[in-house]
XYZ file of C-alpha atoms in Angstrom:
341
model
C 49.140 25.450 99.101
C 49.337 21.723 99.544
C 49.399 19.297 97.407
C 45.954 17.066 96.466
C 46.355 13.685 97.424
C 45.179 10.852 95.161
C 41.212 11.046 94.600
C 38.388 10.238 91.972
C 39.178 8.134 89.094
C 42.494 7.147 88.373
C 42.821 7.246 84.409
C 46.253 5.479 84.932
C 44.806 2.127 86.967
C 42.192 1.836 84.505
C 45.278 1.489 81.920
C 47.071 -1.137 83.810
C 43.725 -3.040 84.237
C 43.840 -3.130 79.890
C 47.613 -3.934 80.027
C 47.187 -7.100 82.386
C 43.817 -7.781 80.536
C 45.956 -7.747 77.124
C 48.879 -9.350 78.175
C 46.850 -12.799 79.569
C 45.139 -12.590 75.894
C 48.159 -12.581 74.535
C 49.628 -15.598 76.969
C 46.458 -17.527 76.145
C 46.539 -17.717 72.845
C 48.601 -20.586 71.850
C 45.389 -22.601 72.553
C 43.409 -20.814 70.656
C 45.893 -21.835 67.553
C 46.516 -25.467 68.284
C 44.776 -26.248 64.787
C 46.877 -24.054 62.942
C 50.609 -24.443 61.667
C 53.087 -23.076 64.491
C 55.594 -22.682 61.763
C 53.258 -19.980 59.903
C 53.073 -18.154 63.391
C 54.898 -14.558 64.208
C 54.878 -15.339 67.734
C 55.768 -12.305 70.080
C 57.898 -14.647 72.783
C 58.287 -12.141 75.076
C 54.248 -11.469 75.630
C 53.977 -15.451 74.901
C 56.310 -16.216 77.711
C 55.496 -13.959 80.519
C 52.067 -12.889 79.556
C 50.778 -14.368 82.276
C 52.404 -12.017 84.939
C 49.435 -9.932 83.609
C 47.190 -12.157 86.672
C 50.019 -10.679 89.288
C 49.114 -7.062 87.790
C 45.746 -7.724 88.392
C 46.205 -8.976 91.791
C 48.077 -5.914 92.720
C 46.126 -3.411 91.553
C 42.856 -5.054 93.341
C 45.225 -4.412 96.426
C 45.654 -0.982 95.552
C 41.810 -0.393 94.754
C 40.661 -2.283 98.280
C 42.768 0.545 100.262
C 41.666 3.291 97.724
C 38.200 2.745 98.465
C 38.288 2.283 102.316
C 39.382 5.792 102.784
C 36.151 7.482 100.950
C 34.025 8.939 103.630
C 31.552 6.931 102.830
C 32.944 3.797 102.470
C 31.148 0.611 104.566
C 32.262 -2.981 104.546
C 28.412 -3.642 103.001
C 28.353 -1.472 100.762
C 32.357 -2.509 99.675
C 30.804 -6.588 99.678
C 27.679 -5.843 97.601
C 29.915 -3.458 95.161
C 32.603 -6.328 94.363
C 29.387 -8.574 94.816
C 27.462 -7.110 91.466
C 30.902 -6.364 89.486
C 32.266 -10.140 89.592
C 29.507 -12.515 90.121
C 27.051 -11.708 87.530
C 29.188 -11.656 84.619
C 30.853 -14.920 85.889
C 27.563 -16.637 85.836
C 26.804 -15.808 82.296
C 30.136 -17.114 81.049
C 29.847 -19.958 83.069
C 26.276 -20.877 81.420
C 28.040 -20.284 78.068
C 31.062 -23.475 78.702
C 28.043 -25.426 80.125
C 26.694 -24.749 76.420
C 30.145 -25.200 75.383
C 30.476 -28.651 76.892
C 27.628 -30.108 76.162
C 28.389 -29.531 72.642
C 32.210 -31.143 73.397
C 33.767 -27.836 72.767
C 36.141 -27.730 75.060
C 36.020 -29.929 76.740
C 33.765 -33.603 76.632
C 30.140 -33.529 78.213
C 31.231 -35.954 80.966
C 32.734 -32.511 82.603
C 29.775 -30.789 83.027
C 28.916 -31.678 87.001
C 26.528 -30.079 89.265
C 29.097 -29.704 92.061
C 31.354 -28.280 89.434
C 28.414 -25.695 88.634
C 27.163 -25.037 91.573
C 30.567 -24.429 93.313
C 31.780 -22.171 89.555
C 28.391 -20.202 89.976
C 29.557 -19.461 93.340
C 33.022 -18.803 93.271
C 34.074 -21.275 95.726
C 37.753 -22.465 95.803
C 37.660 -25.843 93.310
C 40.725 -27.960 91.452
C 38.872 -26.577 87.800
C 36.119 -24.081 87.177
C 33.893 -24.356 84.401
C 35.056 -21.138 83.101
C 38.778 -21.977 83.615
C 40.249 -18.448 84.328
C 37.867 -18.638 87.181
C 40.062 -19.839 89.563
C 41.555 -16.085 90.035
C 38.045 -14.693 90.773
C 38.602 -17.298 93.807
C 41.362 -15.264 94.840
C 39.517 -12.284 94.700
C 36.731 -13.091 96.614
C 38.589 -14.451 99.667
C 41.075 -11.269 99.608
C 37.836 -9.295 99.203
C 36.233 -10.929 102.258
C 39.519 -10.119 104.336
C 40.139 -7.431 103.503
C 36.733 -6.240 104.635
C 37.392 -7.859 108.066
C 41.488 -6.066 108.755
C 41.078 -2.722 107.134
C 37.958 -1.688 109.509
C 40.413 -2.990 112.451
C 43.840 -1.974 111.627
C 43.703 -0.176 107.904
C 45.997 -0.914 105.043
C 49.031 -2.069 107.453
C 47.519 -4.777 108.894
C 46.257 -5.820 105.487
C 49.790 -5.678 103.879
C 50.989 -7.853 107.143
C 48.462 -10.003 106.557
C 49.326 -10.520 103.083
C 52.540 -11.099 103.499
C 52.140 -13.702 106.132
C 50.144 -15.367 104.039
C 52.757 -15.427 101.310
C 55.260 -17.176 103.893
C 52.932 -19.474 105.263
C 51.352 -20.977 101.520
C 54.909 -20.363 99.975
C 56.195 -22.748 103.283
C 53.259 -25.421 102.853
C 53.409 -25.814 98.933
C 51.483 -28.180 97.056
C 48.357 -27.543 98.928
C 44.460 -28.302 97.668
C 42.509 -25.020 96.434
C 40.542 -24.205 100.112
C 43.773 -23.811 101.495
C 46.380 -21.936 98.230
C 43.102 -19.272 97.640
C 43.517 -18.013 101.301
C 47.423 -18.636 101.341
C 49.779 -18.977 98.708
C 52.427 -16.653 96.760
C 49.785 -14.601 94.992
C 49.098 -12.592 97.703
C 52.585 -10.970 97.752
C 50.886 -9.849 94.523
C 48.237 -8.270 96.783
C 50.615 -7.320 99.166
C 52.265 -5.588 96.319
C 49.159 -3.495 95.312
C 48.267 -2.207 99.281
C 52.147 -1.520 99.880
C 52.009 0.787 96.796
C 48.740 2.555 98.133
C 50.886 3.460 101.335
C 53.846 4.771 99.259
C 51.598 7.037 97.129
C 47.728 8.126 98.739
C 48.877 11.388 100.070
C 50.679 12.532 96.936
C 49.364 14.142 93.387
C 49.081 13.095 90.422
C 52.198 14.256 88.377
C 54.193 12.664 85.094
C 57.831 12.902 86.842
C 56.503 10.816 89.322
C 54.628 8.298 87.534
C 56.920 7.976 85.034
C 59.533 7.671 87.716
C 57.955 4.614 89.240
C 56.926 3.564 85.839
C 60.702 3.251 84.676
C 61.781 1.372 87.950
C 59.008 -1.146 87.713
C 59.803 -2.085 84.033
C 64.015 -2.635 85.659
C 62.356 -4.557 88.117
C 60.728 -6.675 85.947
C 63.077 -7.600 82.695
C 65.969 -7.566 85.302
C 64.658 -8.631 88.762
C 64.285 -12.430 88.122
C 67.768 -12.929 88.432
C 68.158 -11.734 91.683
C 64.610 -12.536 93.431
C 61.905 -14.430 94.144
C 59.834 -11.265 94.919
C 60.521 -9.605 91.647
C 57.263 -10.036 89.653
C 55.698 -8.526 93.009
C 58.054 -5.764 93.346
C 57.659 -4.410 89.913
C 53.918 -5.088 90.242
C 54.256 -2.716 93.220
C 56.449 0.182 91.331
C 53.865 -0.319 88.302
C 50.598 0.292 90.393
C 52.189 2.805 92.102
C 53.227 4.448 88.735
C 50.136 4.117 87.262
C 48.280 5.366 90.132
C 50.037 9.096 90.038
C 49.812 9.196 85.988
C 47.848 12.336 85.392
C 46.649 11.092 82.137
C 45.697 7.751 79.706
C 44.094 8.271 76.272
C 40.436 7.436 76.537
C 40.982 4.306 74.478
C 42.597 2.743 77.167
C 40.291 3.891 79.518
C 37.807 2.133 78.167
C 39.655 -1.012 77.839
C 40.538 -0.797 81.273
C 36.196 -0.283 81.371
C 35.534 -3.296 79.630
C 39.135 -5.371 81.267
C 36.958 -7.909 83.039
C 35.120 -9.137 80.159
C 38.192 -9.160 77.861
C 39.663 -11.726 81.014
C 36.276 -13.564 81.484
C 35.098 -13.928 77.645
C 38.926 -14.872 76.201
C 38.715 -18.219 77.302
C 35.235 -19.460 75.562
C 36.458 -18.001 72.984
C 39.628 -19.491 72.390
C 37.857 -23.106 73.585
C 35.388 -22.694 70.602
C 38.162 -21.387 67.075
C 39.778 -25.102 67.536
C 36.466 -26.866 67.228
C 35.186 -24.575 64.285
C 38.520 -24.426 62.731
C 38.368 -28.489 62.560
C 34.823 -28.442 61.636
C 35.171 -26.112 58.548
C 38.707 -26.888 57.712
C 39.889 -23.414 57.990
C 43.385 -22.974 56.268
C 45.951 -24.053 58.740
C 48.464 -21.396 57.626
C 46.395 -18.236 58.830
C 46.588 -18.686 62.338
C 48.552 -15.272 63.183
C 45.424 -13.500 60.943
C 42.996 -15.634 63.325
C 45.100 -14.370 66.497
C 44.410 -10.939 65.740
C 40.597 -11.236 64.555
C 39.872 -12.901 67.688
C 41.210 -10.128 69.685
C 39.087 -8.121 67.633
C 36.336 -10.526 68.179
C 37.264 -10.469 72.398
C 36.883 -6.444 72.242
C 33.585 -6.878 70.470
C 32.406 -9.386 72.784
C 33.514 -7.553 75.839
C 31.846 -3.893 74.604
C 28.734 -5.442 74.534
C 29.126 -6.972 77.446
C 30.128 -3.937 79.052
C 27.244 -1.732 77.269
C 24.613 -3.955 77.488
C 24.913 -6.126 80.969
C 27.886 -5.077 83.317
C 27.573 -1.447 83.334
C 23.320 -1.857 83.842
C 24.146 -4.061 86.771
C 26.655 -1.886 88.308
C 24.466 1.421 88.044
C 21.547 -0.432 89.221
C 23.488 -1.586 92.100
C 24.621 1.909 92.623
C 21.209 3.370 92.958
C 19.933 0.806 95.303
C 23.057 1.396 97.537
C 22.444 5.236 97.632
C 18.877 4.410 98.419
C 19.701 1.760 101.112
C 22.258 4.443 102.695
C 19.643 7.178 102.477
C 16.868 4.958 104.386
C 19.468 3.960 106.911
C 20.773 7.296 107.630
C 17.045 9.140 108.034
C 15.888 10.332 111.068
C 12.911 7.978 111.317
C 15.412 4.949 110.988
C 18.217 6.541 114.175
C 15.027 6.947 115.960
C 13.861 3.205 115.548
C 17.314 1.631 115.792
């Protein structure tokens, strides 16, 4: 009997989407403590250093996901859109409302920065120098890779994405310093894509086993403490052995599941967050040597933040948009509708 290829939920993506989630929390943090005393700070350097490689991670496993999806049965470029549509742009709005809040009140940033064009083009997701939610300006990625990818894999699948991607790499990588418009559609970060559909051709037709994921697992972590040495392309290259890896683990305890759940709100909320400690911590004169206890209750206080996020607006959405897309593909696919179209 064969073997199952890759299908339903894959416990192990869900854990790299809490790992990358995480690791930018960590990476982020220094500006959460700029009040406090860096001297009294236990400061993991590693995490503090290349933390932010948890973006590339994300990258690459929204070019795994892209491919994973296209090959359900039912899968539709519409029905792809309005799915990426409901899990990225509501929960961007909110936050965005929140730094408007945020700088009015010159947290943050001083009320002269709150613009309509600003808004308008945050709210949207539309390629701009600075978002009002900062970490916004990877959604703008995301939404342009989205929109392509909707357009190649319909006409040439997952290989003429990865081409794409990687001639896009060459071309922003060849025309660097470029304006937003032109590094969100071209630029290195979409070897980071490229990384993520590359590993979906290595690994959709095989099962989900431990020698293999820990296999890949071990060669992406060689990759990446040992490959910037020797590359250019090692961040994407271990971003490809670790989605890969991750993809073919059988198994992730359900805490990490549900991190990897709740991922996008940990990314999304972590930045008001650490915008609004420095302005409390000045205006109640916390105790500048507790800053590595104030690191740690704010991730507490990001995990909070994003649960209910999760519980109590995301998921909602999401099922709601679920529904209507079963009812829209129902309707469609009757026999009254063939017989009209």
């Amino acid at each position: 009997m064969g073997k199952a290829p890759l299908h339903g939920r894959l416990p192990g993506v869900q854990l790299g989407r809490a790992i990358a989630a995480l690791a930018v929390f960590y990476f982020h943090t220094h500006l959460a403590l700029v009040y406090f005393d860096p001297s009294q700070l236990a400061t993991w350097k590693f995490l503090a250093a290349r933390g932010a490689d948890g973006v590339d991670l994300f990258f690459a496993i929204s070019g795994f996901i892209v491919c994973y999806v296209s090959a359900a049965p039912d899968y539709t470029n519409f029905s792809f859109l309005a799915k990426r549509f409901f899990r990225i742009y509501p929960l961007n709005a909110l936050a965005t409302l929140v730094m408007i809040v945020f700088f009015s009140r010159s947290i943050g940033g001083p009320p002269q920065e709150i613009e309509l064009g600003r808004i308008v083009w945050s709210l949207l997701i539309v390629p701009q120098p600075a978002p009002m939610n900062a970490v916004g300006w990877t959604l703008e990625y995301e939404v342009i890779f989205y929109l392509v990818s909707a357009v190649l894999i319909p006409l040439g699948g997952p290989r003429l994405l990865f081409v794409w991607c990687i001639a896009a790499t060459w071309i922003g990588r060849g025309i660097e310093p470029q304006p937003p418009i032109i590094s969100r559609v071209a630029d290195g970060h979409y070897a980071d894509f490229a990384a993520g559909v590359f590993a979906y051709m290595m690994v959709s037709r095989l099962s989900q086993r431990w020698i293999s994921s820990l296999g890949f697992l071990a060669l992406a972590s060689v990759a990446y403490i040992f490959g910037p040495q020797l590359t250019i392309w090692s961040t994407p290259l271990a971003c490809c052995l670790a989605v890969a890896g991750l993809a073919l683990l059988p198994y992730a305890p359900r805490l990490f599941v549900w991190l990897g759940d709740i991922s996008y709100g940990i990314y999304v909320w972590h930045w008001p967050v650490f915008m609004f400690l420095p302005w409390l911590a000045a205006w109640r004169h916390f105790d500048t040597a507790n800053g590595e206890v104030w690191r740690w209750s704010l991730l507490v206080l990001v995990l909070v933040i994003a649960s209910g996020s999760w519980i109590l607006f995301e998921r909602p959405i999401n099922r709601w948009a679920a529904r209507w897309l079963a009812r829209r593909s129902k309707v469609s696919s009757s026999p009254a509708s063939q017989a009209s179209a």
